[in-house]
CSV table of C-alpha atoms and ligand atoms in Angstrom, one decimal:
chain,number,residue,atom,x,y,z
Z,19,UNK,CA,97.9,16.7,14.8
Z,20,UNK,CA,98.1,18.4,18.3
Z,21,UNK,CA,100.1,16.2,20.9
Z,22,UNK,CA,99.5,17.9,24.2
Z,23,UNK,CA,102.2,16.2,26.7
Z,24,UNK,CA,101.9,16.9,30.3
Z,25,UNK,CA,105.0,16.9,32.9
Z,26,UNK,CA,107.8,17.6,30.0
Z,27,UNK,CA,109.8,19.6,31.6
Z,28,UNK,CA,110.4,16.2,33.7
Z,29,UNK,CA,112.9,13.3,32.9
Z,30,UNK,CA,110.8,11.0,30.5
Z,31,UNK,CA,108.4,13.6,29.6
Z,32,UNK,CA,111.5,16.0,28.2
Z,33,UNK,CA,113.0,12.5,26.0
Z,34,UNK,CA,109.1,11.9,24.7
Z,35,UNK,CA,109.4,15.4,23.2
Z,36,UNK,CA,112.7,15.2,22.0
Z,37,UNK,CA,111.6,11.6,20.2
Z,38,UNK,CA,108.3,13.1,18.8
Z,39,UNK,CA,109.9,16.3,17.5
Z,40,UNK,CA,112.7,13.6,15.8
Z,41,UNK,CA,110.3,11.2,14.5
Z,42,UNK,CA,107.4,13.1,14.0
Z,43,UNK,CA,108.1,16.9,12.8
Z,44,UNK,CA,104.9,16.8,11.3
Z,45,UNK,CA,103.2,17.3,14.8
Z,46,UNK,CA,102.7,20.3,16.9
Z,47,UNK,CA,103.6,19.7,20.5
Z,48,UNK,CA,102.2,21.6,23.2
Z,49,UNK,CA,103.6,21.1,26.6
Z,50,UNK,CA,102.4,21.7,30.3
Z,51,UNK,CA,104.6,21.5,33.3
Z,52,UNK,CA,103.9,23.2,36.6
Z,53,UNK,CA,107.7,23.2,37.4
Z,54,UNK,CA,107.6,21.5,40.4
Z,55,UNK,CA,111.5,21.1,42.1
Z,56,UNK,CA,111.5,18.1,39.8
Z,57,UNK,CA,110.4,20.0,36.3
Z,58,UNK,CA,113.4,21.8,34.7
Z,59,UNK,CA,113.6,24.1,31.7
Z,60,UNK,CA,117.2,23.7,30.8
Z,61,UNK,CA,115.8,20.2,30.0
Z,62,UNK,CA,113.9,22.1,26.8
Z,63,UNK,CA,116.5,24.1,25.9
Z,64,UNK,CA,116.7,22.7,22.4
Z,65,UNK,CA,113.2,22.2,22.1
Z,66,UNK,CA,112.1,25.6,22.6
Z,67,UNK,CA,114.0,26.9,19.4
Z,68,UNK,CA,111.3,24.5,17.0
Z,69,UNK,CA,108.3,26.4,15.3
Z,70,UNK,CA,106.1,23.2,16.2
Z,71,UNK,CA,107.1,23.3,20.2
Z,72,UNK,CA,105.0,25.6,22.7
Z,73,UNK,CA,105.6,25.3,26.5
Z,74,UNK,CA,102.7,26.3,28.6
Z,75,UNK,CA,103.4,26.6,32.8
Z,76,UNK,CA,100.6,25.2,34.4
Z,77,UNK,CA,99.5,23.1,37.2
Z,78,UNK,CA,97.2,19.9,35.5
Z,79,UNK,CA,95.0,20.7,38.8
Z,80,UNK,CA,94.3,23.7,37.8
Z,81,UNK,CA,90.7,23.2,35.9
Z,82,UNK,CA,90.4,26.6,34.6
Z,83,UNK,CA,94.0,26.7,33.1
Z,84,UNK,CA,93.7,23.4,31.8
Z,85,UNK,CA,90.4,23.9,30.6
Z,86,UNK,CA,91.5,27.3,28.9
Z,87,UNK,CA,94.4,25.8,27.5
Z,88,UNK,CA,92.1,22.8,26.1
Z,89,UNK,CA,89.7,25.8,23.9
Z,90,UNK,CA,92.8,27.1,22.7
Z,91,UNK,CA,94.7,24.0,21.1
Z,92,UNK,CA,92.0,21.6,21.2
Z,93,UNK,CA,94.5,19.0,21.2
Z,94,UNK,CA,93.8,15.7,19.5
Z,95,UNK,CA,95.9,13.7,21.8
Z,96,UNK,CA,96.9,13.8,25.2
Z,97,UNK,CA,99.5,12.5,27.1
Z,98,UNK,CA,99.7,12.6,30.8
Z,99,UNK,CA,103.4,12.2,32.2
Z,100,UNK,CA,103.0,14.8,34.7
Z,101,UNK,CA,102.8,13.4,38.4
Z,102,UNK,CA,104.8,13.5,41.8
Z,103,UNK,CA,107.2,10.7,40.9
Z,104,UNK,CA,109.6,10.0,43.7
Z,105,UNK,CA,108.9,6.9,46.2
Z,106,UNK,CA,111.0,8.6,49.4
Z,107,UNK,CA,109.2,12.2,49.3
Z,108,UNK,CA,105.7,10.1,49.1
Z,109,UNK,CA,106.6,8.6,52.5
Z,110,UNK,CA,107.5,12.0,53.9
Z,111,UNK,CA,104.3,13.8,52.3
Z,112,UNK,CA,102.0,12.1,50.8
Z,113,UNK,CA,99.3,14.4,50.2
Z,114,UNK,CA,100.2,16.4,47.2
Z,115,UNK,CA,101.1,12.9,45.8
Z,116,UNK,CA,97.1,12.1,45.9
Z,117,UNK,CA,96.5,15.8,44.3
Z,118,UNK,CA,98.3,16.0,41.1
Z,119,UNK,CA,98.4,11.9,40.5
Z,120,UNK,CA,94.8,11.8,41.1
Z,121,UNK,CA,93.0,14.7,40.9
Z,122,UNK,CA,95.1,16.6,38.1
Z,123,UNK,CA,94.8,13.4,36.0
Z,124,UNK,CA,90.8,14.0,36.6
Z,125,UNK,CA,91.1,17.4,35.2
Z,126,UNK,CA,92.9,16.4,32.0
Z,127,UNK,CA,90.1,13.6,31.3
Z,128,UNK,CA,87.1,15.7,32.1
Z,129,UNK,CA,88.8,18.7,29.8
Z,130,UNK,CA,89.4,15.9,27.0
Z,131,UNK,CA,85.6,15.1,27.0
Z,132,UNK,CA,84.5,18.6,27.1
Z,133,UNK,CA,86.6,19.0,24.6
Z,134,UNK,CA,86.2,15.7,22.3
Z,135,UNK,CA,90.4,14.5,22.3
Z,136,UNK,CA,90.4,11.5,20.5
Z,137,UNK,CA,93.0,9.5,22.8
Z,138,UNK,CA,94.1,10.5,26.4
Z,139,UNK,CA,96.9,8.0,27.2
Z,140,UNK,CA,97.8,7.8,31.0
Z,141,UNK,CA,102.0,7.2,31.7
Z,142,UNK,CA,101.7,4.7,34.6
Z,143,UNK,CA,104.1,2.3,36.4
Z,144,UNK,CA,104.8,-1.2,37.3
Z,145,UNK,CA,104.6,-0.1,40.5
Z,146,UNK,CA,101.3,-0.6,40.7
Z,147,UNK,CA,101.4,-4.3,41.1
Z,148,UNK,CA,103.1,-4.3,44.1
Z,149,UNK,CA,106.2,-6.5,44.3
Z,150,UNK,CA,107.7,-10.0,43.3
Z,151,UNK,CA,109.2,-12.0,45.7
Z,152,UNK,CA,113.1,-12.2,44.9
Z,153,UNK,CA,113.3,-16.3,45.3
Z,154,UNK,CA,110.7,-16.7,42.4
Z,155,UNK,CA,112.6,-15.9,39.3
Z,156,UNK,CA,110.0,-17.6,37.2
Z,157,UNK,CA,107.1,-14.9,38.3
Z,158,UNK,CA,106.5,-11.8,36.2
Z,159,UNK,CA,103.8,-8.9,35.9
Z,160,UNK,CA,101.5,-9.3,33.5
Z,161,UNK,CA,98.4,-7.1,33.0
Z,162,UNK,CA,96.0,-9.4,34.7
Z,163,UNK,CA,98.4,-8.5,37.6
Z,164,UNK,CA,95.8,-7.4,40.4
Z,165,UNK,CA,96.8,-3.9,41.5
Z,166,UNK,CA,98.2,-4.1,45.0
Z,167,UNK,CA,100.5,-1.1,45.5
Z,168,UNK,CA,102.7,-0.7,48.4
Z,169,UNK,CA,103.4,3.2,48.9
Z,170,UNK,CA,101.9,6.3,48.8
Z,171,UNK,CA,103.2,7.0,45.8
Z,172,UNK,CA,102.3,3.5,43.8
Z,173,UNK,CA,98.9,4.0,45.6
Z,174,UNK,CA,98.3,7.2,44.0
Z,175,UNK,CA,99.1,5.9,40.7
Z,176,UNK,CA,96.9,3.1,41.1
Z,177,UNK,CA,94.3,5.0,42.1
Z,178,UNK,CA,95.2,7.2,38.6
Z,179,UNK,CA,94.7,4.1,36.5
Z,180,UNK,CA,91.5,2.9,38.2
Z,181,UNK,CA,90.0,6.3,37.3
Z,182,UNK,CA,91.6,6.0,34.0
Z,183,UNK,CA,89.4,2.9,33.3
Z,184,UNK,CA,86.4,4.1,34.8
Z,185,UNK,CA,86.0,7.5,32.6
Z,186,UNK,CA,86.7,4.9,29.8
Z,187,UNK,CA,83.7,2.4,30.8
Z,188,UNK,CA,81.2,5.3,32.0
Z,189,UNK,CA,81.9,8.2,29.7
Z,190,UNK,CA,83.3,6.5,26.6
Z,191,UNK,CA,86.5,8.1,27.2
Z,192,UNK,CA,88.8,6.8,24.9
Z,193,UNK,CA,91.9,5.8,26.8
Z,194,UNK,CA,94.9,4.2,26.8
Z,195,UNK,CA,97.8,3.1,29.3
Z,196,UNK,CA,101.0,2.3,29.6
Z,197,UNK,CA,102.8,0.6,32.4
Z,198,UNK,CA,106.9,0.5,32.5
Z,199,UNK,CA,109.7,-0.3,34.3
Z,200,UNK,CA,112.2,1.9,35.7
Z,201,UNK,CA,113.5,4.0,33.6
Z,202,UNK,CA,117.1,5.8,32.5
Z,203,UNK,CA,118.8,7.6,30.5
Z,204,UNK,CA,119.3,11.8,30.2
Z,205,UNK,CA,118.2,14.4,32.2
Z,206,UNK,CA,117.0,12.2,35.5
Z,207,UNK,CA,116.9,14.0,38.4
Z,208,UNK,CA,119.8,13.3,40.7
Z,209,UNK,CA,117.3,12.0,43.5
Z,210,UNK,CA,116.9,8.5,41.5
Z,211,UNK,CA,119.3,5.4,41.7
Z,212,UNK,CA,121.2,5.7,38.4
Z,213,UNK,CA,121.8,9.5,38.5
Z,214,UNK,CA,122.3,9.6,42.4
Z,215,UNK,CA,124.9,7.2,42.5
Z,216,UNK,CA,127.0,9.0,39.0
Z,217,UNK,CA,126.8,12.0,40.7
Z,218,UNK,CA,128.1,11.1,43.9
Z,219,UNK,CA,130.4,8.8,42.5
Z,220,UNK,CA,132.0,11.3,40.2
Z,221,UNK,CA,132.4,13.7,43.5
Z,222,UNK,CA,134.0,10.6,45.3
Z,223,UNK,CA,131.2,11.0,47.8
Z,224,UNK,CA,129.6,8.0,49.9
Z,225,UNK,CA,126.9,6.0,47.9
Z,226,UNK,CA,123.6,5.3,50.2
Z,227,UNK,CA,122.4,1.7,49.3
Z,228,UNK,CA,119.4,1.0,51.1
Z,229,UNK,CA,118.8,-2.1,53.1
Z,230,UNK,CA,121.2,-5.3,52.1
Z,231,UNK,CA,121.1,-3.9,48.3
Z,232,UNK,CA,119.5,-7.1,46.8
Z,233,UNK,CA,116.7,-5.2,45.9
Z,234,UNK,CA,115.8,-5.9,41.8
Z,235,UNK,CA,114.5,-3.5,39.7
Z,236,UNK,CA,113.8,-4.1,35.9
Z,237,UNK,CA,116.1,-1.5,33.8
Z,238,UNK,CA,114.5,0.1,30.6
Z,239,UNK,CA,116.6,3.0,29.1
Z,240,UNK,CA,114.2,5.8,28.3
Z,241,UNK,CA,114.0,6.2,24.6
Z,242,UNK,CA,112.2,2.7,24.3
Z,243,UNK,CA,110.0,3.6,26.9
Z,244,UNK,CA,109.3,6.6,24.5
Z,245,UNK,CA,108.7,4.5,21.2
Z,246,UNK,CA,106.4,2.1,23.3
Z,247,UNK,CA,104.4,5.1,24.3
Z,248,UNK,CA,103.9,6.7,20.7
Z,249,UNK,CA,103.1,3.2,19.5
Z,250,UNK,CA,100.7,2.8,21.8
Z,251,UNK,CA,99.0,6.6,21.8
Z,252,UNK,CA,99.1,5.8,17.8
Z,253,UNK,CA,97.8,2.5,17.4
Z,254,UNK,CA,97.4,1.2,20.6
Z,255,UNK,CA,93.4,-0.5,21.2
Z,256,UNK,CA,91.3,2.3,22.4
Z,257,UNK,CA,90.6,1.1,26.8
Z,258,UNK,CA,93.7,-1.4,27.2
Z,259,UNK,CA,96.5,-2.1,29.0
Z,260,UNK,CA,100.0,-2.7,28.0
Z,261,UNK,CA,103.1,-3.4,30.3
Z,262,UNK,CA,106.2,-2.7,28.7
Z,263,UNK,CA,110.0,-3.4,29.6
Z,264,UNK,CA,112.8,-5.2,28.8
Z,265,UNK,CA,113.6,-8.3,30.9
Z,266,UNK,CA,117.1,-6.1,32.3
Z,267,UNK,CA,116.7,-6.8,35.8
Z,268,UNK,CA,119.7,-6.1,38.0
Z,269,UNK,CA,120.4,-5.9,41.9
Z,270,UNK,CA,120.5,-2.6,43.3
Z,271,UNK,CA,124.0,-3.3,44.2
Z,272,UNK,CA,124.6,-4.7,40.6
Z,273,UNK,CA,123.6,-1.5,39.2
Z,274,UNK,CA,125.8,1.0,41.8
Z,275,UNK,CA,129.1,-1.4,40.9
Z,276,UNK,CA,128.3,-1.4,37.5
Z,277,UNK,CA,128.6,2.8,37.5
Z,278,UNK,CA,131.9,2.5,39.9
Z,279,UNK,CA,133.8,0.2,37.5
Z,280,UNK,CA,133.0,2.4,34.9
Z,281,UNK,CA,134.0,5.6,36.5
Z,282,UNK,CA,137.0,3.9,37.9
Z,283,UNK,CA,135.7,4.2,41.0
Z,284,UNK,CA,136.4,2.1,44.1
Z,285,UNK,CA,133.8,0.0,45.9
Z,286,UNK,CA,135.1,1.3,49.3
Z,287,UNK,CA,132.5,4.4,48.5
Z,288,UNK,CA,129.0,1.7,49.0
Z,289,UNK,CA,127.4,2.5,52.3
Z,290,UNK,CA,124.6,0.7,53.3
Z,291,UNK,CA,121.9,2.8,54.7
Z,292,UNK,CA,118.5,1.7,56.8
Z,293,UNK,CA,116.0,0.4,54.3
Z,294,UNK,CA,112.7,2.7,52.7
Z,295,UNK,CA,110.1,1.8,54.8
Z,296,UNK,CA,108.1,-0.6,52.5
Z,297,UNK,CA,111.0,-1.3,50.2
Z,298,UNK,CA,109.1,-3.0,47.1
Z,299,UNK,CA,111.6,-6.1,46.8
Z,300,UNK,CA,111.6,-7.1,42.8
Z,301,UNK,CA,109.9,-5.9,39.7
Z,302,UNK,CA,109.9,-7.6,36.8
Z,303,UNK,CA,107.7,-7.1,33.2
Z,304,UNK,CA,106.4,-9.8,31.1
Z,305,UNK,CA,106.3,-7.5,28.0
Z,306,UNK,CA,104.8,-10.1,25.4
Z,307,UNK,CA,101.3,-8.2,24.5
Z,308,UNK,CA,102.8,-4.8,23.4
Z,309,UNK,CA,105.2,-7.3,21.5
Z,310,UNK,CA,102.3,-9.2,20.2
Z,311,UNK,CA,100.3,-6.5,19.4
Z,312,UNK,CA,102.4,-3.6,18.2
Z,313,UNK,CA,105.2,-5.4,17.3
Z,314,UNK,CA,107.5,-3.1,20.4
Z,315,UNK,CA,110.9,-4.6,21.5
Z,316,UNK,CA,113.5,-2.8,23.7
Z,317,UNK,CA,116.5,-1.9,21.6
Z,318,UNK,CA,118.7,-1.3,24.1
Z,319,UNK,CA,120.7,-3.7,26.4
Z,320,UNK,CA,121.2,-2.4,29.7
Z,321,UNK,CA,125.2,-2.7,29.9
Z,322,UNK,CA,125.0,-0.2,26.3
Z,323,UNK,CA,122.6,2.4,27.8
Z,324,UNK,CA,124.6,2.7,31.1
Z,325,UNK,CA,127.6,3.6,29.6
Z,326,UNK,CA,125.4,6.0,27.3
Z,327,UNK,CA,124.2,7.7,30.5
Z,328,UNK,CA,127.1,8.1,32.5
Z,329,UNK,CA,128.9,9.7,29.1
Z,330,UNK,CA,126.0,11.8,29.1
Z,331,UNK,CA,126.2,13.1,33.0
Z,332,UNK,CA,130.1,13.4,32.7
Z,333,UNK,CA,129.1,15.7,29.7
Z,334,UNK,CA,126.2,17.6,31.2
Z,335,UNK,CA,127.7,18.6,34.6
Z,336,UNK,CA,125.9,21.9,34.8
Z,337,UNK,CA,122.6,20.6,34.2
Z,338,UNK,CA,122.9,18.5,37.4
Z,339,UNK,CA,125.2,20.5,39.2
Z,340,UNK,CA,122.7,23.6,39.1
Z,341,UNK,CA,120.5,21.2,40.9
Z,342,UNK,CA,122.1,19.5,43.8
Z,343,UNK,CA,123.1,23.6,44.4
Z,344,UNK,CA,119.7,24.6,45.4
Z,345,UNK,CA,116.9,23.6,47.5
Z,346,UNK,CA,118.4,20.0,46.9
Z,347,UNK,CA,120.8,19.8,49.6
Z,348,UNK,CA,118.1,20.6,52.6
Z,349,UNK,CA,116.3,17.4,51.1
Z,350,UNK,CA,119.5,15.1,50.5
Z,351,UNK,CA,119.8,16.5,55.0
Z,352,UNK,CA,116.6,15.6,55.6
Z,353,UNK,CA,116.1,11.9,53.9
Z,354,UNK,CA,119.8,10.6,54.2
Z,355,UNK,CA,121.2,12.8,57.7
Z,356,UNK,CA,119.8,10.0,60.3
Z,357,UNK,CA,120.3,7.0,58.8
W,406,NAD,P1,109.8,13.5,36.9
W,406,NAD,O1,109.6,13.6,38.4
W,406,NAD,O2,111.2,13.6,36.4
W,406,NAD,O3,108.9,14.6,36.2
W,406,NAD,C1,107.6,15.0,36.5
W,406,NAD,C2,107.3,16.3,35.8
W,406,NAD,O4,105.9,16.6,36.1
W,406,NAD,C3,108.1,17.5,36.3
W,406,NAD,O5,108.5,18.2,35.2
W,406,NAD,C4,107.1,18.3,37.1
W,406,NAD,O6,107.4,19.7,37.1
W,406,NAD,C5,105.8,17.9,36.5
W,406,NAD,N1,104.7,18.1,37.4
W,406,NAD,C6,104.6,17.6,38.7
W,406,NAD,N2,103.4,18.0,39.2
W,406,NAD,C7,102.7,18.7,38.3
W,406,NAD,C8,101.5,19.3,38.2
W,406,NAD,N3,100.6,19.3,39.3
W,406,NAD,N4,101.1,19.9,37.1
W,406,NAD,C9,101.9,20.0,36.0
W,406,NAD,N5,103.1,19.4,36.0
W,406,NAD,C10,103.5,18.8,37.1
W,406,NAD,O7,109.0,12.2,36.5
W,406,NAD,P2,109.4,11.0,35.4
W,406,NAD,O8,110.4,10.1,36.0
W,406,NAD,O9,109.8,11.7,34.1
W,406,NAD,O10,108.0,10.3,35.3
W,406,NAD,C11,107.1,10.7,34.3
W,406,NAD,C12,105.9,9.8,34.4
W,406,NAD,O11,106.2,8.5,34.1
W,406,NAD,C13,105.2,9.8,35.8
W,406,NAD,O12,103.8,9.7,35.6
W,406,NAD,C14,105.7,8.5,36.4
W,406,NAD,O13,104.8,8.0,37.3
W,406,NAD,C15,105.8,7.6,35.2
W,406,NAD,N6,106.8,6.5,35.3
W,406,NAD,C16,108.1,6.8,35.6
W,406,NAD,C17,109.1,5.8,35.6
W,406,NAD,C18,110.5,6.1,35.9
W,406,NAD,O14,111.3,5.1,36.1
W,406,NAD,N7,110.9,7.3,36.1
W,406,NAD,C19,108.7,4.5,35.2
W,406,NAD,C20,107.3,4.2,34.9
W,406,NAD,C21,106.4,5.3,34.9
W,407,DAU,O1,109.2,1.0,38.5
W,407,DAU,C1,108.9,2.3,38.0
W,407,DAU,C2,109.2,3.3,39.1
W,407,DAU,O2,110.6,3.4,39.2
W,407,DAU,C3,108.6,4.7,38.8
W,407,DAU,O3,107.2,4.6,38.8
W,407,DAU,C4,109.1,5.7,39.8
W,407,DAU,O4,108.6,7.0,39.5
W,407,DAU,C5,110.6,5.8,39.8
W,407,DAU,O5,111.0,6.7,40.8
W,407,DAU,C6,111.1,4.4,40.1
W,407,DAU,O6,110.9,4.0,41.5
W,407,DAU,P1,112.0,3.2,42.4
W,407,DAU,O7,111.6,3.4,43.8
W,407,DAU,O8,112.2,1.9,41.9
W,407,DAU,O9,113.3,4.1,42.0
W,407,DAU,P2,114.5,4.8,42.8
W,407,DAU,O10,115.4,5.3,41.8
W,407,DAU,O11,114.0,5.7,43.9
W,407,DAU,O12,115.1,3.5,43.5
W,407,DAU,C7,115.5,2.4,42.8
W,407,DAU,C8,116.0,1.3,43.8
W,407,DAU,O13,117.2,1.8,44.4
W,407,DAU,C9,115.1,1.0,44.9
W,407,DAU,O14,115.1,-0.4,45.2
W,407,DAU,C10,115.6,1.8,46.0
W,407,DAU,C11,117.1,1.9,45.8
W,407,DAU,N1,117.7,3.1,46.3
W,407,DAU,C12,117.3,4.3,45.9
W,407,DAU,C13,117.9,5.5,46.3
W,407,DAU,C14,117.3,6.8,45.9
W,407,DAU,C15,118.9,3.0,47.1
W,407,DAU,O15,119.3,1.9,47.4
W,407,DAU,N2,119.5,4.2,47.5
W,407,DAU,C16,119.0,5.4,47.2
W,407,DAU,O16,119.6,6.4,47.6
């Protein structure tokens, strides 16, 4: 079979390829990545040296690339990871946010029915839903959820999925999607929470918590965000939706002291910054039909995978060094200087 997987070169796109290749060798891989400031090839180092792996730079906007790319391989599945992913740039500029969210994940479905792919399965988010308030404990997302996104980016991803379904219901497209949880693990660009905070901790440098840090997100470390996804591209019912996490939900402020005990770092470094504008305030997955269905359970508790990913950060230095050299310290100026 031909996997074609979009936005690899990314964070959960470069751990989907590293899973597939493990657990499926009997698969060619074809990956696309425009190489956006968040896409990185070091990320594919050890991907690049297997016969069954071929990297392709291309925007998934670009109809005549993708389509060209489509004749070529012809690929049986695809999987769309590629996207603008980060919530503070989608306040700052939202446009190309609508472009490749929206519009690129157009291209890839009208080239998989020019083209006949038998699944196209769209990466989404809970982000979707909008948000949970943080006094009701008891309330969760399921996939009856109505959509009701709060941010330019969430919108665009909304607006993904609602496309999604339609090519489903008026072409026949046959789709799936997935909808997780915040993710971590290796190779996350230093922008996000988790890697932020390691990095800045490990350079003894201020940590920016936004707002009062009560914030909850729901943790899910990435490779089980990668085995619900194959599961789901595999076996998953053709035109459904399944939500997928694993009930880890921590403070924001849990989350940073968690990485300063760990480094042996003091608390002192926490400095509360002015809120996002439109801070989403909880999320929190009710997992139980991927469960139900495919049989998916996390298998990593969040207290195990955090100390898996800051071992992996203090080991990988370069990798995220090289980055917060370049065009990354204008941004970190620009979103964190004023407030
Ligand atoms: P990321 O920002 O780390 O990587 C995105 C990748 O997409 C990069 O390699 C980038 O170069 C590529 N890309 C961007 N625009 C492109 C374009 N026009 N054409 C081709 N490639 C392009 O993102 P991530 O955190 O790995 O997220 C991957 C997907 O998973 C996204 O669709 C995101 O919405 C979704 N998701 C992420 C999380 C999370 O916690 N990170 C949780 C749920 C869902
Ligand atoms: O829920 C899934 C989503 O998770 C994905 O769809 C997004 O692509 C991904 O970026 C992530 O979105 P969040 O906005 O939840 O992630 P982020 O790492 O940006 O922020 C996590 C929480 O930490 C959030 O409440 C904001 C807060 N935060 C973030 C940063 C970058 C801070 O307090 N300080 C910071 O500097």
């Amino acid at each position: 079979m031909t996997i074609l997987v979009t936005g690899g070169a990314g964070f959960i796109g470069a751990n989907f390829l590293y899973w597939e290749l493990r657990e499926h060798p009997e698969d060619r891989l074809v990956c696309v990545d425009a190489l956006t400031y968040a896409g990185n090839l070091r990320s594919l180092e050890k991907a690049m040296k297997a016969e069954n792996f071929r990297f392709v730079k291309a925007d998934i906007c670009d109809r005549k690339a993708i389509f060209d790319l489509f004749e070529e391989e012809k690929p049986d599945i695809v999987v769309n990871f590629a996207a603008e992913t980060h919530v503070d740039r989608s306040v700052e500029n939202p446009g190309v946010f609508l472009q490749t969210n929206i519009l690129g994940t157009q291209t890839l479905m009208d080239a998989c029915r020019r083209y006949g792919t038998k699944r196209f399965h769209q990466v989404a988010t809970d982000e979707v839903y909008g948000d949970l308030p943080l006094d009701r404990p008891d309330l969760f997302f399921t996939e009856e959820t109505p959509i009701h996104a709060s941010s330019p980016y969430s919108a665009s991803k909304a607006g993904a999925d609602l496309l999604v379904m339609a090519y489903a219901r008026t072409f026949g497209l046959p789709v799936s999607i997935t909808r997780c949880s915040n993710n971590y693990g290796p190779y996350q660009f230093p922008e996000k929470l988790i890697p932020l905070m390691i990095s800045r901790a490990m350079s003894d440098q201020p940590l920016p918590v936004y707002g009062t840090g009560e914030n909850v997100r729901d943790w899910l470390y990435v490779d089980d965000h990668c085995a619900a996804i194959d599961l789901v591209m595999r076996k998953g019912r053709e035109g459904e939706v399944y939500n997928v996490g694993g009930h880890n939900e921590r403070t924001n402020l849990e989350v940073v002291k968690t990485i300063l005990r760990a480094l042996d770092k003091p608390e002192s470094l926490i400095t509360f910054v002015k809120d996002r504008p439109g801070h989403d305030r909880r999320y929190a997955i009710d997992p139980e039909k991927i469960h139900r269905e495919l049989g998916w359970l996390p298998q990593t508790a969040f207290d195990q995978g955090i100390q898996a990913t800051i071992r992996w950060y203090l080991d990988n230095k370069g990798w995220w060094e090289e980055i917060l050299a370049g065009d990354y310290q204008q941004y970190y100026q620009r979103m964190y200087g004023n407030r």
